[in-house]
Every structure is written in C-alpha cells, then in structure tokens.
Amino acid sequence: MRPSPAARPAPGPSRRSLLRGAGGAALLAGAGTPLLSACGGSGSSADPKTVTVGSNASDAVPKKAFASVYADFKKQSGLTVDVNTKDHNTFQEQINSYLQGTPDDVFNWFAGYRMQFFAAKKLATPIDDVWARIGGNFPEAMKKLSKGEDGKYYFVPLTTYPWAVFYRRSVFRQHGYQVPATWDELVALCKRMKKDGLVPIAFGDKDAWPAMGTFDQINFRLNGYDFHVELMAGKAAWTDAKVKAVFDHWSELLPYHQDGFMGRTWQDAAQTLVAKKAGMYLLGSFVAQQFTDKADLDDLDFFPFPEMNPAYGQDTVEAPTDGFMVSKAPKNHAGVVKLLEYLGGPAAEELYLKTDPSVVAASGKADTSAYSPLQKKAFDMISGAKSLTQFMDRDSRPDFTSTVMQPGLQKFLQNPKGVDSLLSSIERQKKQIFASS
Amino acid sequence: MTTDTPTTRTEAAAVPPPGAASASPRAGQGHRRLLTRRDRLTLALMAGVPTVLHVALVWVTAIASVFLAFTTWDGIGFDSIKWVGLDNFRQLFADNPQFWPAVQHNVIWFVVLILVPTPFGLLLAVQLDKRIRFSRVYQTAFFLPVVISMACIGFVWQLVYNPDTGLINSIIGANRPGHYIDWIGDPGLNLWAVLIAASWRHTGYMMILYLAGLKSVDPSLREASALDGANEWQTFKSVIFPTLRPTNTVVLVVTIIEALRAFDLVFVFNKGAQGTELLSILVTNNIIGESSRIGYGSAIAVVLLVISLAVIIPYLIATFRKERRA
C-alpha cells in the first residue's frame, strides 16, 4: 500500500492504482497460504551458468537500462542473468510471500528500514563477502545504509536521487529572487511570490506520500538527523515538543502551498511549475520527468531545503536509494557474488545511467562527466552530505507509515489547528504497531 | 457460497434414473447397481472438486480470518502469529481515527443508495414500462453504466472531478486560486462526489430490477383498476406497487450488499483518504503490503462480517419462514 516515491512513479496515478488493486486481490487470495502466491524462481536456476533476478523495474526506461547492464555482465563473466520482472507496485505488495516462497537469487529492493526488516526476518542473505571487494567504491553514508541491524551488509546500492526544492531559474531571474538560505528567508520569499501572483509552493498530496517529504525536511533541519532516525524507529515520542515544533513551522508555511492539494497528484502539481505558475516545489528529483521540453528542463534548478537550526545546518540529505538484496537461499551462490560485485562497481552504474538519466550513481567512483548539470548538482549534494535519510516510508515501519502517518498527515493538512490531539493519536497507534512484533 | 448447491443438484439430475440403469447393457451382468463405477467417479469429481475449492477458498479463509482477528501477525512464517485476545478490537474501537468514519460512511452509502437512485430507478422503470417510443434506446442508455466495471467508472469520474483539469472545474472556472473546489480532496465534498458516481450506476441497476418486476404484473390488475376509475398515481400506489413486494425485497438486499462491499470506486478515486474511508478499504490497507498487519486487518474484516450477518440472517429467516408457509 505504499506508492513508493522512490520508485520513479509511473506516469499516471490511475494505472498504478488499478494494478495495485489487481495485485491486492491476488495477495488476498494467498494471504493465508504464502506458498500459493509464490510465483518467483524457475526450475532452471540450479544451472551454475545462470543467476536469477527478481525485478521490480517494470517501467520501460529502467527495464531497458537493466537489460543493458545484464548483457554487459554476461559478456564479462559468461553468466546469464535470468530476469523475472513484475509490475513495480505488485512486486512491493507481494514481497512478503515472494520471499517466503521460492524467490529468485537476487532481487531489486530499497535501502533503509525496508531492507533491515527483511534482513531481521532472515529472508535475506548477508553479503559481507561482496562488500569486502566493493567497499572502496562507496562513500561512508552509503555503507551505513547498506547494513542490517546486526551490522552485516545486506544491500548493494545502485542508484539514488535527492529531495530538494525545485524552481525555474528564469522565474527567479525575472522577479529578482534569491535562493533562501534560512527559514525566515524562505517564508519571506513565499510572501513575495504570493504578492507577485505566483503560487509560492506547488503541492499535490492525492497519493498521500508527498507530504511525508515535507515532514522529513522540516524535522531533520529543525531537530537533526539523530532525532529524526529515533522518531522513525519508533523510539522517540510523537508527542515530544520537538515534533510539535515541526508541525508549527509547517503550519506557518501551509498558507503558501497550492490550493486543493488533497485532490492533486504530484504530476499535476509539477505541471504548475512547468507552466511557471508556481515558484517552488519540494520533491524528489524525479520531478524532472515532467519537464518534457528540453528548454524547460535546462531551466530547472534546485536548492537544498533551507537551514532551520544552525546546529544542524544542511548536513542531512534525503536520498532514497535503490539497489539489490540476496534472497535467503540463493541456488547459485557463486554466481550471485559475481553479479553483485559487478553491480557494485562503477561500470555497471555508468551503463545503467546511460539509459536512465533521471537518477544518479550511488557509488562515489562512477564517472560523472556525462551527467547533466542537474544530475551533477544532485550527485554533489548527496556525496557531500553528512547523513542520508531514505524517506519516511523507507526509514520507518511501512505498516505504520501507510496506515497511520499517511492519513495522519492528511488530517493535519486539512486541519493544522488540531495538532495536539493528532499527535497523541499517532503516538498511541505507534506504540501498538511497534509493540506488535 | 451458493455455487456448489446448484452444482450438486445438477449432478443428481444427471444421474440416470433406476429404470434407465436397468435398461443399460451393464445392468444385465448381474450387479444391480444404481451407478456404475465410472458414474460414481464422475459424480465424486464433479461434486467434490467444487466442494473442496469452496471449502478451501471460502470457509477456511473466512474461519482463518476470524481466528487471526485475535492475533498479531506480519505474514512472515506461521510462528510469528501471536495471540492477543481482544486487543485488536480494543485498538480499533478506541484508537483508530479512521474506523468510526468508515462505519459512518458505509451507512451513508446505504442510505443514499436507497433514497436517491432506487426511487429514481423505479421512476425510470415505470416510464419505460409504458412502452414509450425509443424505449429500448433509453433502457440501454440507463443500463449501460451497470455493465462498466466500478474501477472504470472511478477513472472516468476522476477525469470529471479532477480539480485542475477536470470537466466541472474547467466549465465553472473553479480551478483558480481563491475559487478552488477540490472535489476529490475536500472531506466535506468527496464522499458526495463519489456517491454521485455510485448512484449514477446504481440507478440503472435498480431500473432493470424494477422493469423485470413490472413486466410480471398481471395486466388484468391494471384493467380492473382502470374500470374502477383509479387515476395513474392511485393505480401505481394501491395496485402496482404492492405487487412489486418481492422485487422490493431483492432491491433492498442488493442495495445493502452494494453498500457493504463498496470499495473499487473509492479505491480508484482517492484510496479512501480523508472523507471517503470505508471498512473494506481499511481491511485492504492493513492487510496488503510488505509488512502487513494481518491480525488487525482481520479484526476489521470480522466487524464487516458481523454487520453483514446482522443484515443477512434476519432476511434469510424471513425468507425461509415464507417458504415454509407456502
């Protein structure tokens, strides 16, 4: 039930919802009997010349990009990669029964809590042996992201992208706006934009996850990375005055958000930025996909969310990271190690980015010379970060974020005055969910 | 639930009657049996396979979900099922901010369906029953929405309601800052917006049911009331409508079922966000996903089941009593 923002979402919300519905129905039928819905792994995988990969890269661009990567891997190693592609959202919904059934050797997944969860459930194989070889390719923050709670490595990152405030250079130039460096400057800029007849901040929360991005930014700017992580892990209390302060700041900014956001998808909101009707938009860099005209795309720029607390400055960057994990009992372990070592190297990433330029490489060693200016800036921002976060629904229990936080944040957006009772309700529900397993 | 009963009956009817069996060549071999080995095998397969499927897919899962409602389970391995007693229900009734709105919306759903599209469908049926010109065309036009799946209806109405580019807001200019109407997001509006779409479909459904009922009204009744000097309204009120009683029962049951199983339209529309919560959507949101709350979701499903039973059992009792009397 979580439309991962990570997932370079499909062009229309309608298609995803439909597919999600279909996948949901399929899972319902198999919920009691996990084996029924396990539709992964093929019988041929005992073949030492083949590695099977369960892929969620069902969209055309990533699918093609992965195909080129696997073809190159075959050329180098002689091993065939047998890809089993499933619809992106269906893959996420079925991941439980998929991993308990007969999964493929390697599967696409996300960094953060979502990876640690399956590692802790013993549904993944630790890959410290792979990391012994590829460790040098990655910055410290990426290493931290790839470890399970037990300190072992479970994940090989491939691509990532930052969340930031996007704007059009020409609009800023035309009105003489400066990039705001602090919260007060941001609020002042919003005021000016409103006066100039612009929508200061484009916003659409129909899919319920974009609001989480705003919460994340305000929280780690105001309270720092450590508090954010504790809060996401269910350790800090939502009734803490620090959380209340996040919502107070958010309320201050809310009047400058686009009207009617509850019925608008992020794609529609992005269109107001494309049309120069909106001044800014806080989103992941996948917003660039909506800029289909080359001249518009060249005009697109971004700045990191402004500083709110000098103690933390802008040291944290939200950068959801996608990559690979190994299922609990891979049939071809030697092949898996070879494949992951290859995928963790800069060559694989460069090859991938040639076909899919909407993201940047997770490795610090990948060649950045072919990057667009936007990609370069994104890459610099991520590699310069002291701490990386994933996204609320990747940093915390997904059942908590989807059943409590998504409706909770929407409730706040509708009624910013009822924060106190909302926060105590969230805290009560959080305790129940985190206590349950 | 009903599928296997008629199947079994058909099987029974297909068995050759004893007389026919004795006439068959095998019967002459001395074994006077009603059914040959092959017949029994066929029978066992034809009745057995559906029964096994039915029991496995309906009864086992239903009973399992009642059991799971008293546990917590993330769906990973059976050893992680933990008994928690009534905890799920306690949380649901006391702490879930979406639960009571969902119950309320299911009730509103029923009330609106029974008050708006049902009388309207009856009205259309009565008009069409008069054999007016192009009656077939009208009938088709009104029935067409029923043929389309709810999910597709959701997509189409979303295009109409889209706050930025939708038909309504574009026509009345309600997509400008300051004059904004958020049909899909505003919790005071979106339930009604969805209900219009649901009613649009339900009207055709009701029309067809009533039309079938009206066709079976004995024409001599109309004649008699005309001879007695009743006007059209009097005839309808005192003669026609009372004879539609069986149809009304069907309509009531169908509408209750539609209200309880309402899901697809809303799920496509806005996934049951603020203002459109429904029990069925809460069940789905809790059960489907990577780290599901299967126990909690089952508890919601049990509430839905209890409500359904509370409606269906009195209906069944009434129906059986009527049959016994007959």
PDB file of C-alpha atoms in Angstrom, chain A residues 85-321:
ATOM      1  CA  THR A  85      10.129  -8.726 -13.983  1.00  0.00           C
ATOM      2  CA  LYS A  86       6.954  -7.904 -12.102  1.00  0.00           C
ATOM      3  CA  ASP A  87       4.880  -4.754 -12.023  1.00  0.00           C
ATOM      4  CA  HIS A  88       6.545  -2.305  -9.652  1.00  0.00           C
ATOM      5  CA  ASN A  89       3.720  -1.994  -7.155  1.00  0.00           C
ATOM      6  CA  THR A  90       2.683  -5.623  -7.325  1.00  0.00           C
ATOM      7  CA  PHE A  91       6.260  -6.556  -6.534  1.00  0.00           C
ATOM      8  CA  GLN A  92       6.137  -4.466  -3.366  1.00  0.00           C
ATOM      9  CA  GLU A  93       2.786  -5.828  -2.276  1.00  0.00           C
ATOM     10  CA  GLN A  94       3.795  -9.421  -2.798  1.00  0.00           C
ATOM     11  CA  ILE A  95       7.306  -9.139  -1.407  1.00  0.00           C
ATOM     12  CA  ASN A  96       6.290 -10.964   1.784  1.00  0.00           C
ATOM     13  CA  SER A  97       5.011 -14.105   0.151  1.00  0.00           C
ATOM     14  CA  TYR A  98       7.570 -13.836  -2.640  1.00  0.00           C
ATOM     15  CA  LEU A  99      10.497 -14.007  -0.228  1.00  0.00           C
ATOM     16  CA  GLN A 100       8.917 -16.826   1.757  1.00  0.00           C
ATOM     17  CA  GLY A 101       8.222 -18.907  -1.325  1.00  0.00           C
ATOM     18  CA  THR A 102      10.839 -19.720  -3.928  1.00  0.00           C
ATOM     19  CA  PRO A 103      12.347 -16.309  -4.652  1.00  0.00           C
ATOM     20  CA  ASP A 104      14.955 -15.525  -7.273  1.00  0.00           C
ATOM     21  CA  ASP A 105      18.601 -15.460  -6.192  1.00  0.00           C
ATOM     22  CA  VAL A 106      18.860 -11.677  -6.230  1.00  0.00           C
ATOM     23  CA  PHE A 107      16.044  -9.118  -6.082  1.00  0.00           C
ATOM     24  CA  ASN A 108      15.623  -5.373  -6.513  1.00  0.00           C
ATOM     25  CA  TRP A 109      14.907  -3.552  -3.294  1.00  0.00           C
ATOM     26  CA  PHE A 110      15.281  -0.315  -1.310  1.00  0.00           C
ATOM     27  CA  ALA A 111      17.791   0.728   1.321  1.00  0.00           C
ATOM     28  CA  GLY A 112      16.812   1.664   4.866  1.00  0.00           C
ATOM     29  CA  TYR A 113      14.355   0.143   7.276  1.00  0.00           C
ATOM     30  CA  ARG A 114      12.642  -1.710   4.464  1.00  0.00           C
ATOM     31  CA  MET A 115      15.840  -3.635   3.799  1.00  0.00           C
ATOM     32  CA  GLN A 116      16.620  -4.142   7.506  1.00  0.00           C
ATOM     33  CA  PHE A 117      13.148  -5.525   8.124  1.00  0.00           C
ATOM     34  CA  PHE A 118      13.627  -8.461   5.758  1.00  0.00           C
ATOM     35  CA  ALA A 119      17.176  -8.972   6.931  1.00  0.00           C
ATOM     36  CA  ALA A 120      15.970  -9.224  10.524  1.00  0.00           C
ATOM     37  CA  LYS A 121      13.287 -11.711   9.440  1.00  0.00           C
ATOM     38  CA  LYS A 122      16.056 -13.900   7.982  1.00  0.00           C
ATOM     39  CA  LEU A 123      14.630 -13.610   4.496  1.00  0.00           C
ATOM     40  CA  ALA A 124      17.890 -12.239   3.098  1.00  0.00           C
ATOM     41  CA  THR A 125      21.499 -13.471   2.970  1.00  0.00           C
ATOM     42  CA  PRO A 126      24.285 -11.298   4.384  1.00  0.00           C
ATOM     43  CA  ILE A 127      26.838 -10.286   1.744  1.00  0.00           C
ATOM     44  CA  ASP A 128      29.878  -9.179   3.691  1.00  0.00           C
ATOM     45  CA  ASP A 129      31.996 -11.206   1.234  1.00  0.00           C
ATOM     46  CA  VAL A 130      30.806  -8.976  -1.610  1.00  0.00           C
ATOM     47  CA  TRP A 131      31.387  -5.795   0.374  1.00  0.00           C
ATOM     48  CA  ALA A 132      34.956  -6.846   1.132  1.00  0.00           C
ATOM     49  CA  ARG A 133      35.608  -6.230  -2.572  1.00  0.00           C
ATOM     50  CA  ILE A 134      33.266  -3.335  -3.425  1.00  0.00           C
ATOM     51  CA  GLY A 135      33.524  -1.366  -0.167  1.00  0.00           C
ATOM     52  CA  GLY A 136      36.018   1.087  -1.610  1.00  0.00           C
ATOM     53  CA  ASN A 137      33.556   2.220  -4.255  1.00  0.00           C
ATOM     54  CA  PHE A 138      31.089   3.749  -1.845  1.00  0.00           C
ATOM     55  CA  PRO A 139      31.057   6.797   0.455  1.00  0.00           C
ATOM     56  CA  GLU A 140      30.581   6.267   4.195  1.00  0.00           C
ATOM     57  CA  ALA A 141      26.890   7.285   4.181  1.00  0.00           C
ATOM     58  CA  MET A 142      26.107   4.608   1.590  1.00  0.00           C
ATOM     59  CA  LYS A 143      27.880   1.952   3.628  1.00  0.00           C
ATOM     60  CA  LYS A 144      25.771   2.853   6.629  1.00  0.00           C
ATOM     61  CA  LEU A 145      22.658   2.491   4.501  1.00  0.00           C
ATOM     62  CA  SER A 146      23.558  -0.990   3.328  1.00  0.00           C
ATOM     63  CA  LYS A 147      23.879  -2.617   6.740  1.00  0.00           C
ATOM     64  CA  GLY A 148      21.256  -4.540   8.637  1.00  0.00           C
ATOM     65  CA  GLU A 149      20.577  -4.040  12.337  1.00  0.00           C
ATOM     66  CA  ASP A 150      23.090  -6.815  13.075  1.00  0.00           C
ATOM     67  CA  GLY A 151      25.886  -4.815  11.436  1.00  0.00           C
ATOM     68  CA  LYS A 152      26.242  -7.138   8.456  1.00  0.00           C
ATOM     69  CA  TYR A 153      25.849  -5.951   4.889  1.00  0.00           C
ATOM     70  CA  TYR A 154      22.643  -6.975   3.105  1.00  0.00           C
ATOM     71  CA  PHE A 155      22.325  -4.484   0.290  1.00  0.00           C
ATOM     72  CA  VAL A 156      24.210  -3.284  -2.780  1.00  0.00           C
ATOM     73  CA  PRO A 157      23.127   0.244  -3.769  1.00  0.00           C
ATOM     74  CA  LEU A 158      22.948   1.168  -7.430  1.00  0.00           C
ATOM     75  CA  THR A 159      21.148   4.480  -7.888  1.00  0.00           C
ATOM     76  CA  THR A 160      19.846   7.327  -5.766  1.00  0.00           C
ATOM     77  CA  TYR A 161      18.283  10.776  -6.088  1.00  0.00           C
ATOM     78  CA  PRO A 162      17.848  13.729  -3.729  1.00  0.00           C
ATOM     79  CA  TRP A 163      14.786  15.534  -2.420  1.00  0.00           C
ATOM     80  CA  ALA A 164      15.156  19.302  -2.637  1.00  0.00           C
ATOM     81  CA  VAL A 165      13.310  22.497  -3.500  1.00  0.00           C
ATOM     82  CA  PHE A 166      12.996  22.787  -7.279  1.00  0.00           C
ATOM     83  CA  TYR A 167      12.487  26.049  -9.109  1.00  0.00           C
ATOM     84  CA  ARG A 168      12.875  27.612 -12.547  1.00  0.00           C
ATOM     85  CA  ARG A 169      15.916  29.791 -12.979  1.00  0.00           C
ATOM     86  CA  SER A 170      14.110  32.109 -15.403  1.00  0.00           C
ATOM     87  CA  VAL A 171      11.339  32.795 -12.878  1.00  0.00           C
ATOM     88  CA  PHE A 172      13.844  33.655 -10.155  1.00  0.00           C
ATOM     89  CA  ARG A 173      15.768  35.873 -12.580  1.00  0.00           C
ATOM     90  CA  GLN A 174      12.631  37.635 -13.824  1.00  0.00           C
ATOM     91  CA  HIS A 175      11.480  38.590 -10.325  1.00  0.00           C
ATOM     92  CA  GLY A 176      14.943  39.015  -8.839  1.00  0.00           C
ATOM     93  CA  TYR A 177      14.511  36.281  -6.221  1.00  0.00           C
ATOM     94  CA  GLN A 178      17.438  34.940  -4.222  1.00  0.00           C
ATOM     95  CA  VAL A 179      17.782  31.316  -3.169  1.00  0.00           C
ATOM     96  CA  PRO A 180      16.721  31.324   0.501  1.00  0.00           C
ATOM     97  CA  ALA A 181      19.375  30.084   2.923  1.00  0.00           C
ATOM     98  CA  THR A 182      17.332  30.198   6.126  1.00  0.00           C
ATOM     99  CA  TRP A 183      13.763  29.502   7.199  1.00  0.00           C
ATOM    100  CA  ASP A 184      12.975  33.215   7.576  1.00  0.00           C
ATOM    101  CA  GLU A 185      14.233  33.917   4.076  1.00  0.00           C
ATOM    102  CA  LEU A 186      12.077  31.075   2.770  1.00  0.00           C
ATOM    103  CA  VAL A 187       8.946  32.487   4.403  1.00  0.00           C
ATOM    104  CA  ALA A 188       9.803  35.984   3.143  1.00  0.00           C
ATOM    105  CA  LEU A 189      10.285  34.611  -0.366  1.00  0.00           C
ATOM    106  CA  CYS A 190       6.912  32.875  -0.207  1.00  0.00           C
ATOM    107  CA  LYS A 191       5.288  36.163   0.776  1.00  0.00           C
ATOM    108  CA  ARG A 192       6.904  37.956  -2.124  1.00  0.00           C
ATOM    109  CA  MET A 193       5.886  35.280  -4.594  1.00  0.00           C
ATOM    110  CA  LYS A 194       2.309  35.441  -3.435  1.00  0.00           C
ATOM    111  CA  LYS A 195       2.336  39.201  -3.958  1.00  0.00           C
ATOM    112  CA  ASP A 196       3.752  38.654  -7.441  1.00  0.00           C
ATOM    113  CA  GLY A 197       0.795  36.436  -8.319  1.00  0.00           C
ATOM    114  CA  LEU A 198       2.640  33.133  -8.159  1.00  0.00           C
ATOM    115  CA  VAL A 199       1.697  30.026  -6.233  1.00  0.00           C
ATOM    116  CA  PRO A 200       4.703  30.029  -3.873  1.00  0.00           C
ATOM    117  CA  ILE A 201       4.907  26.261  -3.314  1.00  0.00           C
ATOM    118  CA  ALA A 202       3.403  23.737  -5.707  1.00  0.00           C
ATOM    119  CA  PHE A 203       1.856  20.803  -3.851  1.00  0.00           C
ATOM    120  CA  GLY A 204      -0.212  17.688  -4.515  1.00  0.00           C
ATOM    121  CA  ASP A 205      -0.921  15.038  -1.897  1.00  0.00           C
ATOM    122  CA  LYS A 206      -3.548  12.835  -3.531  1.00  0.00           C
ATOM    123  CA  ASP A 207      -1.219   9.855  -3.313  1.00  0.00           C
ATOM    124  CA  ALA A 208      -0.617  10.660   0.371  1.00  0.00           C
ATOM    125  CA  TRP A 209       3.167  10.175   0.340  1.00  0.00           C
ATOM    126  CA  PRO A 210       4.416  13.583  -0.908  1.00  0.00           C
ATOM    127  CA  ALA A 211       3.513  15.229   2.420  1.00  0.00           C
ATOM    128  CA  MET A 212       5.931  12.861   4.155  1.00  0.00           C
ATOM    129  CA  GLY A 213       8.764  14.512   2.234  1.00  0.00           C
ATOM    130  CA  THR A 214       7.912  17.909   3.680  1.00  0.00           C
ATOM    131  CA  PHE A 215       7.731  16.487   7.187  1.00  0.00           C
ATOM    132  CA  ASP A 216      11.116  14.811   6.793  1.00  0.00           C
ATOM    133  CA  GLN A 217      12.818  18.012   5.622  1.00  0.00           C
ATOM    134  CA  ILE A 218      11.446  20.197   8.408  1.00  0.00           C
ATOM    135  CA  ASN A 219      12.124  17.557  11.049  1.00  0.00           C
ATOM    136  CA  PHE A 220      15.778  16.865  10.312  1.00  0.00           C
ATOM    137  CA  ARG A 221      16.579  20.510   9.653  1.00  0.00           C
ATOM    138  CA  LEU A 222      14.967  21.537  12.930  1.00  0.00           C
ATOM    139  CA  ASN A 223      15.767  18.562  15.181  1.00  0.00           C
ATOM    140  CA  GLY A 224      18.704  16.945  13.457  1.00  0.00           C
ATOM    141  CA  TYR A 225      19.368  13.575  11.866  1.00  0.00           C
ATOM    142  CA  ASP A 226      19.638  11.587  15.106  1.00  0.00           C
ATOM    143  CA  PHE A 227      16.260  12.679  16.394  1.00  0.00           C
ATOM    144  CA  HIS A 228      14.705  12.007  13.001  1.00  0.00           C
ATOM    145  CA  VAL A 229      16.070   8.468  12.988  1.00  0.00           C
ATOM    146  CA  GLU A 230      14.865   7.838  16.536  1.00  0.00           C
ATOM    147  CA  LEU A 231      11.428   9.120  15.683  1.00  0.00           C
ATOM    148  CA  MET A 232      11.224   6.965  12.578  1.00  0.00           C
ATOM    149  CA  ALA A 233      12.400   3.904  14.510  1.00  0.00           C
ATOM    150  CA  GLY A 234       9.568   4.359  16.985  1.00  0.00           C
ATOM    151  CA  LYS A 235      11.907   5.275  19.841  1.00  0.00           C
ATOM    152  CA  ALA A 236      11.189   8.991  20.230  1.00  0.00           C
ATOM    153  CA  ALA A 237       7.650  10.080  21.055  1.00  0.00           C
ATOM    154  CA  TRP A 238       5.428  11.867  18.585  1.00  0.00           C
ATOM    155  CA  THR A 239       4.096  13.885  21.497  1.00  0.00           C
ATOM    156  CA  ASP A 240       7.589  15.347  22.047  1.00  0.00           C
ATOM    157  CA  ALA A 241       7.683  19.150  21.901  1.00  0.00           C
ATOM    158  CA  LYS A 242      10.245  18.826  19.106  1.00  0.00           C
ATOM    159  CA  VAL A 243       7.668  17.158  16.856  1.00  0.00           C
ATOM    160  CA  LYS A 244       5.098  19.754  17.787  1.00  0.00           C
ATOM    161  CA  ALA A 245       7.592  22.403  16.651  1.00  0.00           C
ATOM    162  CA  VAL A 246       7.856  20.712  13.250  1.00  0.00           C
ATOM    163  CA  PHE A 247       4.124  20.998  12.732  1.00  0.00           C
ATOM    164  CA  ASP A 248       4.117  24.597  13.963  1.00  0.00           C
ATOM    165  CA  HIS A 249       6.675  25.530  11.344  1.00  0.00           C
ATOM    166  CA  TRP A 250       4.799  23.588   8.720  1.00  0.00           C
ATOM    167  CA  SER A 251       1.590  25.498   9.575  1.00  0.00           C
ATOM    168  CA  GLU A 252       3.480  28.700   9.023  1.00  0.00           C
ATOM    169  CA  LEU A 253       4.320  27.569   5.501  1.00  0.00           C
ATOM    170  CA  LEU A 254       0.976  25.956   4.710  1.00  0.00           C
ATOM    171  CA  PRO A 255      -0.824  29.111   3.536  1.00  0.00           C
ATOM    172  CA  TYR A 256       1.762  29.398   0.765  1.00  0.00           C
ATOM    173  CA  HIS A 257       1.073  25.903  -0.557  1.00  0.00           C
ATOM    174  CA  GLN A 258      -1.018  25.381  -3.650  1.00  0.00           C
ATOM    175  CA  ASP A 259      -4.799  25.234  -3.067  1.00  0.00           C
ATOM    176  CA  GLY A 260      -6.679  21.967  -3.263  1.00  0.00           C
ATOM    177  CA  PHE A 261      -3.648  19.717  -2.857  1.00  0.00           C
ATOM    178  CA  MET A 262      -5.633  16.774  -1.485  1.00  0.00           C
ATOM    179  CA  GLY A 263      -7.105  16.060  -4.892  1.00  0.00           C
ATOM    180  CA  ARG A 264      -3.939  16.671  -6.905  1.00  0.00           C
ATOM    181  CA  THR A 265      -1.250  14.195  -7.894  1.00  0.00           C
ATOM    182  CA  TRP A 266       2.426  15.179  -7.846  1.00  0.00           C
ATOM    183  CA  GLN A 267       2.426  15.057 -11.633  1.00  0.00           C
ATOM    184  CA  ASP A 268      -0.303  17.708 -11.841  1.00  0.00           C
ATOM    185  CA  ALA A 269       1.447  19.820  -9.216  1.00  0.00           C
ATOM    186  CA  ALA A 270       4.676  19.588 -11.221  1.00  0.00           C
ATOM    187  CA  GLN A 271       2.816  20.949 -14.228  1.00  0.00           C
ATOM    188  CA  THR A 272       2.234  24.239 -12.406  1.00  0.00           C
ATOM    189  CA  LEU A 273       5.997  24.535 -12.010  1.00  0.00           C
ATOM    190  CA  VAL A 274       6.462  23.701 -15.687  1.00  0.00           C
ATOM    191  CA  ALA A 275       3.910  26.379 -16.590  1.00  0.00           C
ATOM    192  CA  LYS A 276       5.734  28.932 -14.392  1.00  0.00           C
ATOM    193  CA  LYS A 277       2.611  29.418 -12.304  1.00  0.00           C
ATOM    194  CA  ALA A 278       4.346  28.101  -9.211  1.00  0.00           C
ATOM    195  CA  GLY A 279       7.603  29.442  -7.788  1.00  0.00           C
ATOM    196  CA  MET A 280       8.954  26.384  -5.957  1.00  0.00           C
ATOM    197  CA  TYR A 281       8.270  22.678  -5.486  1.00  0.00           C
ATOM    198  CA  LEU A 282       9.659  20.434  -2.767  1.00  0.00           C
ATOM    199  CA  LEU A 283      10.022  16.960  -4.314  1.00  0.00           C
ATOM    200  CA  GLY A 284      12.469  14.285  -5.383  1.00  0.00           C
ATOM    201  CA  SER A 285      14.496  14.944  -8.495  1.00  0.00           C
ATOM    202  CA  PHE A 286      12.131  12.691 -10.442  1.00  0.00           C
ATOM    203  CA  VAL A 287      10.132  15.904 -10.874  1.00  0.00           C
ATOM    204  CA  ALA A 288      12.404  16.413 -13.886  1.00  0.00           C
ATOM    205  CA  GLN A 289      10.483  13.680 -15.715  1.00  0.00           C
ATOM    206  CA  GLN A 290       7.591  16.112 -16.048  1.00  0.00           C
ATOM    207  CA  PHE A 291       9.781  18.575 -17.944  1.00  0.00           C
ATOM    208  CA  THR A 292       9.388  17.085 -21.384  1.00  0.00           C
ATOM    209  CA  ASP A 293      10.618  20.151 -23.241  1.00  0.00           C
ATOM    210  CA  LYS A 294      14.419  20.388 -23.400  1.00  0.00           C
ATOM    211  CA  ALA A 295      14.471  24.176 -22.871  1.00  0.00           C
ATOM    212  CA  ASP A 296      12.245  23.852 -19.795  1.00  0.00           C
ATOM    213  CA  LEU A 297      14.426  21.101 -18.410  1.00  0.00           C
ATOM    214  CA  ASP A 298      17.565  23.222 -18.827  1.00  0.00           C
ATOM    215  CA  ASP A 299      15.790  25.973 -16.904  1.00  0.00           C
ATOM    216  CA  LEU A 300      15.096  23.664 -13.940  1.00  0.00           C
ATOM    217  CA  ASP A 301      17.283  24.059 -10.868  1.00  0.00           C
ATOM    218  CA  PHE A 302      17.062  23.250  -7.162  1.00  0.00           C
ATOM    219  CA  PHE A 303      18.402  24.225  -3.753  1.00  0.00           C
ATOM    220  CA  PRO A 304      18.593  22.162  -0.563  1.00  0.00           C
ATOM    221  CA  PHE A 305      15.857  22.858   1.969  1.00  0.00           C
ATOM    222  CA  PRO A 306      16.962  25.960   3.935  1.00  0.00           C
ATOM    223  CA  GLU A 307      18.661  25.845   7.309  1.00  0.00           C
ATOM    224  CA  MET A 308      16.358  25.993  10.319  1.00  0.00           C
ATOM    225  CA  ASN A 309      18.707  25.265  13.181  1.00  0.00           C
ATOM    226  CA  PRO A 310      22.368  26.356  12.958  1.00  0.00           C
ATOM    227  CA  ALA A 311      23.378  23.278  14.970  1.00  0.00           C
ATOM    228  CA  TYR A 312      22.430  21.057  12.048  1.00  0.00           C
ATOM    229  CA  GLY A 313      22.682  23.414   9.088  1.00  0.00           C
ATOM    230  CA  GLN A 314      22.027  21.490   5.886  1.00  0.00           C
ATOM    231  CA  ASP A 315      24.002  18.392   6.840  1.00  0.00           C
ATOM    232  CA  THR A 316      21.254  15.867   6.068  1.00  0.00           C
ATOM    233  CA  VAL A 317      20.039  14.982   2.587  1.00  0.00           C
ATOM    234  CA  GLU A 318      17.023  12.833   1.840  1.00  0.00           C
ATOM    235  CA  ALA A 319      18.231  10.471  -0.848  1.00  0.00           C
ATOM    236  CA  PRO A 320      16.168   7.320  -1.408  1.00  0.00           C
ATOM    237  CA  THR A 321      18.480   4.601  -2.680  1.00  0.00           C
TER     238      THR A 321
END
